[in-house]
Coordinates of C-alpha atoms and ligand atoms in Angstrom, one line a residue:
X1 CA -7.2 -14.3 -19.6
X2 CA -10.1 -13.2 -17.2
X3 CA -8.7 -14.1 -13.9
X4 CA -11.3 -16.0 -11.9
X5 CA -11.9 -16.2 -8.2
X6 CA -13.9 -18.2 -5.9
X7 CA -13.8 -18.9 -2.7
X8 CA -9.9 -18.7 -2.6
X9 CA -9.5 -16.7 0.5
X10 CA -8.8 -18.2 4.2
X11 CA -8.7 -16.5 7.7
X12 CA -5.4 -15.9 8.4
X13 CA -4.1 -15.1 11.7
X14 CA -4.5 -11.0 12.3
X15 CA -2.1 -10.2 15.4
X16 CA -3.9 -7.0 15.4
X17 CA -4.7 -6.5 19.1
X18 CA -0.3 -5.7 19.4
X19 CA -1.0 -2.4 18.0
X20 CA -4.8 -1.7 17.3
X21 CA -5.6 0.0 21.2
X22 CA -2.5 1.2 21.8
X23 CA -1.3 5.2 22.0
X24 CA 0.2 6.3 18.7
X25 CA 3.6 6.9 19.2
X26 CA 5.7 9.8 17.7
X27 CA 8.8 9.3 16.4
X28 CA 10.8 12.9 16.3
X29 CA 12.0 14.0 13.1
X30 CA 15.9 13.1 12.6
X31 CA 18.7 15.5 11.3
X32 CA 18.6 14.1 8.0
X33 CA 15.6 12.5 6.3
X34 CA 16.1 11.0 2.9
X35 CA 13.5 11.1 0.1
X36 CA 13.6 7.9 -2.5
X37 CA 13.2 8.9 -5.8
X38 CA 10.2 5.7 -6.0
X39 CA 7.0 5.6 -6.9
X40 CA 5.7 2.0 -6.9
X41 CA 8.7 0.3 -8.8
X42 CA 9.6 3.4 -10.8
X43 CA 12.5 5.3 -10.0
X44 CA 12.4 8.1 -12.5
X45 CA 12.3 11.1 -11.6
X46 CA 13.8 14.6 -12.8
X47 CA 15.3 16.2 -9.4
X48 CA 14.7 20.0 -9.1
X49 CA 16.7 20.8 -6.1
X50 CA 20.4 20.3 -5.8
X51 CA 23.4 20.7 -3.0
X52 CA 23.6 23.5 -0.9
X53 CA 19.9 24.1 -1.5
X54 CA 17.3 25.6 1.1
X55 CA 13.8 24.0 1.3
X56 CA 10.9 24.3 3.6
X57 CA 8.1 21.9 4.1
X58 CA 6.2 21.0 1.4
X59 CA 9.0 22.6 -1.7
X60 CA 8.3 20.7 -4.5
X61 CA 12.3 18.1 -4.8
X62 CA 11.2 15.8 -7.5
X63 CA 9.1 14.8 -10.2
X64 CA 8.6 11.2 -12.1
X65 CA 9.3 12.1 -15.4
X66 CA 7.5 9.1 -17.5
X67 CA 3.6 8.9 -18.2
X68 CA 2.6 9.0 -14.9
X69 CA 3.3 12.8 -13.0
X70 CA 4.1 12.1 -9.0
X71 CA 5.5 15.2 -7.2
X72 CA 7.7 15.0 -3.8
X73 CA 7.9 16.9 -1.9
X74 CA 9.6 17.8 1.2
X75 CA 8.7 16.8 4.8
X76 CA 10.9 19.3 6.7
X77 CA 12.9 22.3 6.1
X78 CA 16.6 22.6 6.0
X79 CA 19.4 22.0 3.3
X80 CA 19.8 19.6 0.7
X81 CA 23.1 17.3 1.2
X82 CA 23.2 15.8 -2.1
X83 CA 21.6 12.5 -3.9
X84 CA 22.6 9.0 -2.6
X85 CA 22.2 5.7 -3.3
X86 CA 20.7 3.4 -0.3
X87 CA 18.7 0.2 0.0
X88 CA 15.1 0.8 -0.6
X89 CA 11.6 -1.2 0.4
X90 CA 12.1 -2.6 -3.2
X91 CA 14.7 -4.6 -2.4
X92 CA 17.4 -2.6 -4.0
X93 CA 19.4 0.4 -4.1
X94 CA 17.9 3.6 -5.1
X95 CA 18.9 7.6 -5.4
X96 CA 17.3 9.8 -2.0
X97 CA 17.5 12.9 -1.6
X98 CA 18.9 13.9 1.5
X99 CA 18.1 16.9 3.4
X100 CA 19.4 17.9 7.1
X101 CA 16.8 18.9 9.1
X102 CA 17.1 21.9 10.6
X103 CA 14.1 21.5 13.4
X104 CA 12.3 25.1 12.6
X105 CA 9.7 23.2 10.5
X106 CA 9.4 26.7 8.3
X107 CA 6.3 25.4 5.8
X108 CA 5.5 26.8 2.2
X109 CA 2.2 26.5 0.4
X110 CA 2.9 24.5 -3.2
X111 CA -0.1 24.8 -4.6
X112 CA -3.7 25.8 -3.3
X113 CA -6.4 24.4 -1.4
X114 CA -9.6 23.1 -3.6
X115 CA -13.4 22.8 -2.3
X116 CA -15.5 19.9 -3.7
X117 CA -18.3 22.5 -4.3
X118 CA -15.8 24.8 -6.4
X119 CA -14.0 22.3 -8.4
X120 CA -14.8 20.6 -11.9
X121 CA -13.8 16.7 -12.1
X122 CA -11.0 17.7 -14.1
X123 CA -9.7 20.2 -11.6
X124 CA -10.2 17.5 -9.2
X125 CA -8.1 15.0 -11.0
X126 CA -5.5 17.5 -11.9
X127 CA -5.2 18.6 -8.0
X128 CA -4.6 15.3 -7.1
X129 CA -2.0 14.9 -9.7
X130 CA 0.0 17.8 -8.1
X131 CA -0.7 17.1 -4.5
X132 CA 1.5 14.0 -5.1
X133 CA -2.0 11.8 -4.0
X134 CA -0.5 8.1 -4.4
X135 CA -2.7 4.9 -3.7
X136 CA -1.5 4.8 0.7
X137 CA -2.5 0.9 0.9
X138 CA 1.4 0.3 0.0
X139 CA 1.3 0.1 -3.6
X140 CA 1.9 4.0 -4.1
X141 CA 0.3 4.0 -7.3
X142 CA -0.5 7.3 -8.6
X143 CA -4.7 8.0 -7.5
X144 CA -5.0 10.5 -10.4
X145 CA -4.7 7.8 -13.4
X146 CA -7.3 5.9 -11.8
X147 CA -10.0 8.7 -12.9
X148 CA -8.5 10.2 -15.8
X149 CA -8.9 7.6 -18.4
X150 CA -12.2 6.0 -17.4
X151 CA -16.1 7.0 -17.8
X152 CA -18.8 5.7 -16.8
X153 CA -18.0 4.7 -13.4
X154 CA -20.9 4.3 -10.8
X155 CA -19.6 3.4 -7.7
X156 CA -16.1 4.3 -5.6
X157 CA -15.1 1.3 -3.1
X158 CA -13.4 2.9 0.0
X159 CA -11.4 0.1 1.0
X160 CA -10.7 0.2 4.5
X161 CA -10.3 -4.0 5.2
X162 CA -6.6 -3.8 5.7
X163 CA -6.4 -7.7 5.5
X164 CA -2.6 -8.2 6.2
X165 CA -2.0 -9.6 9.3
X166 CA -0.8 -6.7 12.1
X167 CA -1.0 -3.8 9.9
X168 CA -3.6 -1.4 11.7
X169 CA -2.8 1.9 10.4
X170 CA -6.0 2.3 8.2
X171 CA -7.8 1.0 11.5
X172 CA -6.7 4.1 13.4
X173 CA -6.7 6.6 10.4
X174 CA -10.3 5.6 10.3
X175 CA -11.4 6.3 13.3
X176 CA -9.2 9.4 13.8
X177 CA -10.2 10.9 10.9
X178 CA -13.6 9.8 9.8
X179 CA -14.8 13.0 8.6
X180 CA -11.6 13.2 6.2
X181 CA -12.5 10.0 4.6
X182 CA -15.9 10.9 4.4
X183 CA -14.7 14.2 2.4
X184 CA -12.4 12.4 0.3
X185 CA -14.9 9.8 -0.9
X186 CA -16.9 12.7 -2.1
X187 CA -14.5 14.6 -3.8
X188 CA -13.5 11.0 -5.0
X189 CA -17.6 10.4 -6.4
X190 CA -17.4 14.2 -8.4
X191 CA -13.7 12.9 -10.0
X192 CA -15.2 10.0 -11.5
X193 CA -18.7 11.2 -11.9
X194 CA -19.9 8.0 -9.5
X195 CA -23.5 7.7 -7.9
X196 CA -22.2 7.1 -4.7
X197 CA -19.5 5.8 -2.3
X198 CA -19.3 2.7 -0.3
X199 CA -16.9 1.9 1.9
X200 CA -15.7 -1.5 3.1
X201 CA -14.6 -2.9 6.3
X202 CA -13.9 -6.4 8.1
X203 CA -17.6 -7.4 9.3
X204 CA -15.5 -8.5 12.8
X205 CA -15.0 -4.1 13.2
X206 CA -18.4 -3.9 15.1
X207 CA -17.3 -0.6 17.1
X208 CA -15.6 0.8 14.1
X209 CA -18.8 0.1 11.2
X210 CA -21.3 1.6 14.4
X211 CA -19.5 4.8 14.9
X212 CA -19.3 5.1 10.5
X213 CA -22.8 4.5 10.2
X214 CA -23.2 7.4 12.7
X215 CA -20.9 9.3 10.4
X216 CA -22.4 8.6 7.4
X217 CA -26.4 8.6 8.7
X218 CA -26.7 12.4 7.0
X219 CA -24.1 12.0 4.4
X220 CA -25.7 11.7 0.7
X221 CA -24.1 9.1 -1.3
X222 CA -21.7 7.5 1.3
X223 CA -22.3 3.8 2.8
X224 CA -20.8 1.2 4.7
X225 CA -21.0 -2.3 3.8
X226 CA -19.6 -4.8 5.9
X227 CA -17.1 -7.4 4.0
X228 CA -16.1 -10.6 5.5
X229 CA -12.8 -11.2 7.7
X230 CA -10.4 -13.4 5.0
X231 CA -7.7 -13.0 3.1
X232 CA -6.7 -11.2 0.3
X233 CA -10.1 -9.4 1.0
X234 CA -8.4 -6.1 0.2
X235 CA -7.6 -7.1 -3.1
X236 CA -9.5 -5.5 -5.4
X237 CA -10.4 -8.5 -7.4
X238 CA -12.1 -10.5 -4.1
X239 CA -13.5 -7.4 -2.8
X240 CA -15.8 -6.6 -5.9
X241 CA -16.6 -10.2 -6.0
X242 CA -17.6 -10.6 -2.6
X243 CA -19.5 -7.3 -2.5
X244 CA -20.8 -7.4 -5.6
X245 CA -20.5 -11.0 -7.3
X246 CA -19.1 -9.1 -10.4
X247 CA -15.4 -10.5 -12.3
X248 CA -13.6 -8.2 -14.4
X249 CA -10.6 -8.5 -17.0
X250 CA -8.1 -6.2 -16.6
X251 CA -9.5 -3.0 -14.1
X252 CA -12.3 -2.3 -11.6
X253 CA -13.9 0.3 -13.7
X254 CA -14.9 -2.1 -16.7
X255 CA -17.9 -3.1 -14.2
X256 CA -18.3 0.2 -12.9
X257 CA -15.8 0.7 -10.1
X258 CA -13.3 2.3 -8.6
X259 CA -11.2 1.4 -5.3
X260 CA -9.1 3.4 -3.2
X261 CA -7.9 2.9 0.1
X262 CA -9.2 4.3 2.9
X263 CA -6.2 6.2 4.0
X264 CA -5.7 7.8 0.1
X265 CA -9.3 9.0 0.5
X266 CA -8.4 11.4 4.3
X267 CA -4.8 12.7 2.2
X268 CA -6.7 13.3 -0.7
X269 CA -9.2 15.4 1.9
X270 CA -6.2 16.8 4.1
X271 CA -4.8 18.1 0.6
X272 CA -7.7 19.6 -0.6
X273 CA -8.8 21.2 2.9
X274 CA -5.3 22.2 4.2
X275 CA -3.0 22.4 1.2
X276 CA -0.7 19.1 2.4
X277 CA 1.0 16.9 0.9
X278 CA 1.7 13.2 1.9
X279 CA 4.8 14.2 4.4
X280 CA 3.4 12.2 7.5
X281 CA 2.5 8.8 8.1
X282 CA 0.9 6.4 11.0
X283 CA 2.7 3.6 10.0
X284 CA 2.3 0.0 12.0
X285 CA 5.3 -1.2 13.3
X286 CA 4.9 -4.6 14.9
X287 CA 5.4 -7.9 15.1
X288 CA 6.9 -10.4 17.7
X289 CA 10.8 -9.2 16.4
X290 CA 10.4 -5.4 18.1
X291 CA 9.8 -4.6 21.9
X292 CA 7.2 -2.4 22.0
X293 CA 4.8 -3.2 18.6
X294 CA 3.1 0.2 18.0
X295 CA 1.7 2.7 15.1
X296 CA 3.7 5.5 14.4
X297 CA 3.1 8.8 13.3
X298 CA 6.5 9.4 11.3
X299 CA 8.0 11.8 8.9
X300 CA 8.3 10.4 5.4
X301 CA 12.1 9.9 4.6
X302 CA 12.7 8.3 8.3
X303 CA 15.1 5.3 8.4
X304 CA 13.7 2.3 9.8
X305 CA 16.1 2.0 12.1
X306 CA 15.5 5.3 13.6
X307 CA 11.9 4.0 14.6
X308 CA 13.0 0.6 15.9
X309 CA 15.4 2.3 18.6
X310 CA 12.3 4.4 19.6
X311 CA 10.3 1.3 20.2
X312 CA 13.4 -0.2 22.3
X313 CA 15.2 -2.4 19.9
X314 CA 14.6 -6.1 18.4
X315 CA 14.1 -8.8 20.5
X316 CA 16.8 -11.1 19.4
X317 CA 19.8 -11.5 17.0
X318 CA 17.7 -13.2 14.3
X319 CA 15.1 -10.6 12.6
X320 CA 13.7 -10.1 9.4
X321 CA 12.5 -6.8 8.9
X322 CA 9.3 -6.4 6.2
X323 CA 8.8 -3.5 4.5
X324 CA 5.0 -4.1 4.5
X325 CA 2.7 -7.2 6.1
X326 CA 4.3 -10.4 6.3
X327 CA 2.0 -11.7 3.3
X328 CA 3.3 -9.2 0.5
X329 CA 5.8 -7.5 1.9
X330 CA 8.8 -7.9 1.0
X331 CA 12.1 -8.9 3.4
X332 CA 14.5 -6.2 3.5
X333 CA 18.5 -7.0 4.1
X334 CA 19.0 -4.4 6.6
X335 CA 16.6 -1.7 8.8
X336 CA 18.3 1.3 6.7
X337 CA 15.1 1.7 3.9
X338 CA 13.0 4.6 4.6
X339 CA 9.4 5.6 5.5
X340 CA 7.6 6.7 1.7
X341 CA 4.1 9.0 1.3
X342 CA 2.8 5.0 0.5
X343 CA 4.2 2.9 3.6
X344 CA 1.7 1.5 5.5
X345 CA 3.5 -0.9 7.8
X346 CA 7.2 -2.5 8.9
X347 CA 6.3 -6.3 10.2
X348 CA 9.8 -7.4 12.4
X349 CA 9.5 -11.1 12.6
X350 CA 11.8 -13.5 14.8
X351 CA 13.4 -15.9 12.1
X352 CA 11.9 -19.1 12.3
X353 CA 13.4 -22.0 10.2
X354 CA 11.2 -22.7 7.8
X355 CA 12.2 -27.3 7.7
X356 CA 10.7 -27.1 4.6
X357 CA 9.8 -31.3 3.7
X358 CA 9.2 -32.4 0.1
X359 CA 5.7 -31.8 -1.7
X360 CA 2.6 -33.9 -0.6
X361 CA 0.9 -33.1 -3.6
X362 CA -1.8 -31.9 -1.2
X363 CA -3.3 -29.3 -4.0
X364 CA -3.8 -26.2 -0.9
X365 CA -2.0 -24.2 -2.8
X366 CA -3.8 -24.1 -5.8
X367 CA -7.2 -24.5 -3.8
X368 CA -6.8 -21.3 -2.0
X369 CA -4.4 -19.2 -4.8
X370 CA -7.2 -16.1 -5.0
X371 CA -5.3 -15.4 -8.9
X372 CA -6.8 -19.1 -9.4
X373 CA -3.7 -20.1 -10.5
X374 CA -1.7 -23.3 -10.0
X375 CA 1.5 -22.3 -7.7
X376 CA 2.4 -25.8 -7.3
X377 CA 3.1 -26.4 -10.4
X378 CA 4.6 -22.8 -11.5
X379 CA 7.3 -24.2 -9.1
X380 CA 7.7 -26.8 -11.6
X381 CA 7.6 -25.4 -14.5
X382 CA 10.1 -22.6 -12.6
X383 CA 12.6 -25.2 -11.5
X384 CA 13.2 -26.4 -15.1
X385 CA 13.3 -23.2 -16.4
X386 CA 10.3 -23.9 -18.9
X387 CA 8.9 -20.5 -19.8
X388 CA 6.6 -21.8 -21.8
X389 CA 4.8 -23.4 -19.2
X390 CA 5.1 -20.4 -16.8
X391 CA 3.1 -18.6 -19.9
X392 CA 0.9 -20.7 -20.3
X393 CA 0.0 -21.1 -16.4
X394 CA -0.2 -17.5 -16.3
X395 CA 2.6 -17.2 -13.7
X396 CA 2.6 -12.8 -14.5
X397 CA -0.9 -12.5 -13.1
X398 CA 0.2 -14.2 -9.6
X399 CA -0.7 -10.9 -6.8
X400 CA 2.3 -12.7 -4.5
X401 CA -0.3 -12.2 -1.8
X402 CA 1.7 -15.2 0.0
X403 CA -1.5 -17.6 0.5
X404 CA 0.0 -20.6 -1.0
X405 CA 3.4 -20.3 1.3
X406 CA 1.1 -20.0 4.5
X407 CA -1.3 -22.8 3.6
X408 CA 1.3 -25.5 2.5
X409 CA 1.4 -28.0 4.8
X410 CA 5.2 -29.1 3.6
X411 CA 6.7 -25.7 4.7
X412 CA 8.0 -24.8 1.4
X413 CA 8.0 -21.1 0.1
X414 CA 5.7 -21.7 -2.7
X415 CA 5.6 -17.7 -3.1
X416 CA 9.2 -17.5 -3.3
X417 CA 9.3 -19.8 -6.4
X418 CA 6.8 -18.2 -8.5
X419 CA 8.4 -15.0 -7.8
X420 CA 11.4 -16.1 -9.2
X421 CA 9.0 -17.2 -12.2
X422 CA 8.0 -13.7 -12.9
X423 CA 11.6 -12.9 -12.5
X424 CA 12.4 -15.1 -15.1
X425 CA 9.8 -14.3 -17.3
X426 CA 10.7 -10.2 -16.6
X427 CA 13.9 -11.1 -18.4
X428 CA 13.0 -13.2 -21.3
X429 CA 11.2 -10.1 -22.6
Ligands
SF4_501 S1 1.3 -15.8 -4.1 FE1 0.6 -15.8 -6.2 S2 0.5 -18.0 -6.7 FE2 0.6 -17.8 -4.5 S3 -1.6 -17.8 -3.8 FE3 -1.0 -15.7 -4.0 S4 -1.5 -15.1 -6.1 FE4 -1.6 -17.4 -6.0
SF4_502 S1 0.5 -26.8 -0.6 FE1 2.6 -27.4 -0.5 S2 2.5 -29.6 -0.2 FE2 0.5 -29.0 -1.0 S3 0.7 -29.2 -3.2 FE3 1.2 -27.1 -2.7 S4 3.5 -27.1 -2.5 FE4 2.8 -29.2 -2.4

């Protein structure tokens, strides 16, 4: 099916001003950081370090072992504990490696630094494949695939429009480090042989879009186009049709595109100028469940908890804590999941009851699903267990982007029930 979208977006509520002018906040490095052997949903991975082991930032600890190469690497040097099993921002248990930190923050070189001018698109691609270079936005999906398969592509779509509600990390990595974006979009143009680069940012950022067209006034081949403030807007899918007007099938790059995040494009520069893996994060950390919201900049492998207690603690007894923005995110059982190379936020909410009341039959949720799907009714279909229905109302292509629990005037988790869908349908197969 060629997923169709409209006008199926809304404004949502941001709650950015909590952390967008605020001072970055460091968190120190712990004794022991722990390393999830994750990549997206994929948790395998052939581990080349073992107990007892000394490593230094930036040895190479792990490698996914199926189609799709992702290196880890290490964020601090010390000695390697072992391999155990804690909760993870998927919502279950997974292997980490854990290190103890030994503070002297001794640093190797894994593999070499790369200059756009030097480098063949393959070399490109194959850099970023060993730099570890994962999509930053939260999905962690390796950046390499996304240029080795295609041809043909004209343009690269910097997406900086960070749509969630309080996530403002790309906000800041954007303005600290404009030039690295702008680097990265080029190296990102010679990997897929593209025309040019545009990148895209919430039309409301009037301080942010002036000082990028300042940026980008001398820059061949990189642009900024304006996008307006809704959500999913970072969604790939309502992006290209609100910049463009063009629908695709299954990927960007069968109309020409390719879209990366604007925080993927300053690692992918950081690793090609300096050598550096994804080992540090700013990572937002806010919502109206912590004292002090703020951005972070944090080791990868911190515990959550670790950051709460240097923000001052929740403010109350009854907290859920997101790995990600409240809209896809998902709702962790306990603050013990760790920061990854693709985190981009923690949201800590105060529970609220939901009081859900029975369905009006009001239709919001299919009028605003951006999938164009009917969630009302994959609740339905969900509820008596009838697969075939969930097939045939396309339940797997659902982005659980969370629009159809926040518009539903009832209170019901609409989202919740056609995740259990997919679930469902995961299993019959
Ligand atoms: S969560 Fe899924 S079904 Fe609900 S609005 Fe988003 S895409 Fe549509
Ligand atoms: S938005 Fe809520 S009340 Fe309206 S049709 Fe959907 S589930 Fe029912």
């Amino acid at each position: 099916m060629s997923i169709w979208i409209g006008p199926m977006q809304k404004h949502v509520d941001g709650h950015k001003d909590l952390t967008n002018y605020n001072e970055i906040v460091t968190i120190e490095t712990p004794k022991l950081v722990y390393i999830p052997l994750l990549n997206g949903m994929n948790t395998s991975f052939d581990v080349l370090v073992k107990e007892g082991d000394q490593v230094f930032v930036n040895t190479k600890l792990a490698v996914r072992n199926d189609k799709m190469t992702v290196p880890l690497y290490s964020p601090v040097s010390g000695v390697v504990k072992g391999v155990q099993k804690i909760m993870s921002g998927i919502l279950r248990p997974v292997d980490h490696i854990v290190i103890e930190n030994d503070g002297k923050n001794e640093t190797i070189q894994s593999f070499a630094p790369l200059s756009i001018e030097d480098a063949s698109r393959e070399d490109l691609i194959d850099f970023a494949m060993n730099a570890g270079i994962v999509g930053c936005g939260g999905a962690g999906f390796p950046t390499y695939i996304k240029y080795k398969y295609v041809q043909a592509v004209d343009t690269i779509i910097i997406n900086g429009v960070e749509c969630e509600p309080y996530i403002t990390a790309d906000y800041r990595m954007m303005e600290n480090y404009m030039a690295d974006m702008i680097y990265g979009a080029q190296a990102m143009i010679k990997m897929a042989g593209a025309k040019e680069a545009v990148i895209a940012i919430k039309s409301t950022k009037k301080a942010l879009i002036a000082k990028l067209n300042e940026a980008v006034a001398t820059v061949e081949n990189v642009t900024v186009k304006p996008v307006k403030d809704a959500y999913p807007m970072g969604w790939e899918r309502t992006l290209i049709y609100n910049m463009y007007k063009k629908r695709y099938d299954k990927l960007p790059c069968e109309e020409g595109f390719i879209v990366n995040n604007a925080t993927t494009a300053i690692a992918f520069a950081q690793a090609l100028k300096e050598a550096k893996p994804i080992t540090q994060k700013i990572v937002t950390v806010s919502g109206d469940g912590i004292a002090k919201p703020a951005n972070v900049s944090v080791t990868v492998g911190t515990k959550v908890s670790e950051i709460v207690a240097a923000l001052g603690g929740y403010t109350g007894e009854e907290i859920s804590c997101i790995a990600g923005g409240p809209m896809m995110g998902k709702t962790i059982t306990n603050d013990q999941f760790v920061i990854t190379s693709y985190t981009n936020a923690v949201t800590i909410l105060k529970t609220q009851p939901l009081d859900p009341i029975a369905c009006l039959r009001c239709g919001k949720c299919n009028d605003h699903c951006p999938a164009g799907l009917l969630p009302v009714r994959i609740n339905e279909a969900e509820k008596g267990k009838n697969t075939d229905l969930l097939v045939k109302l396309h339940t797997n292509d659902c982005i659980e982007c969370g629009l159809c629990s926040y518009v539903c005037p009832s209170r019901l988790d609409v989202t919740e029930g056609v995740r259990r869908a997919k679930r469902i349908l995961a299993l019959k197969k």
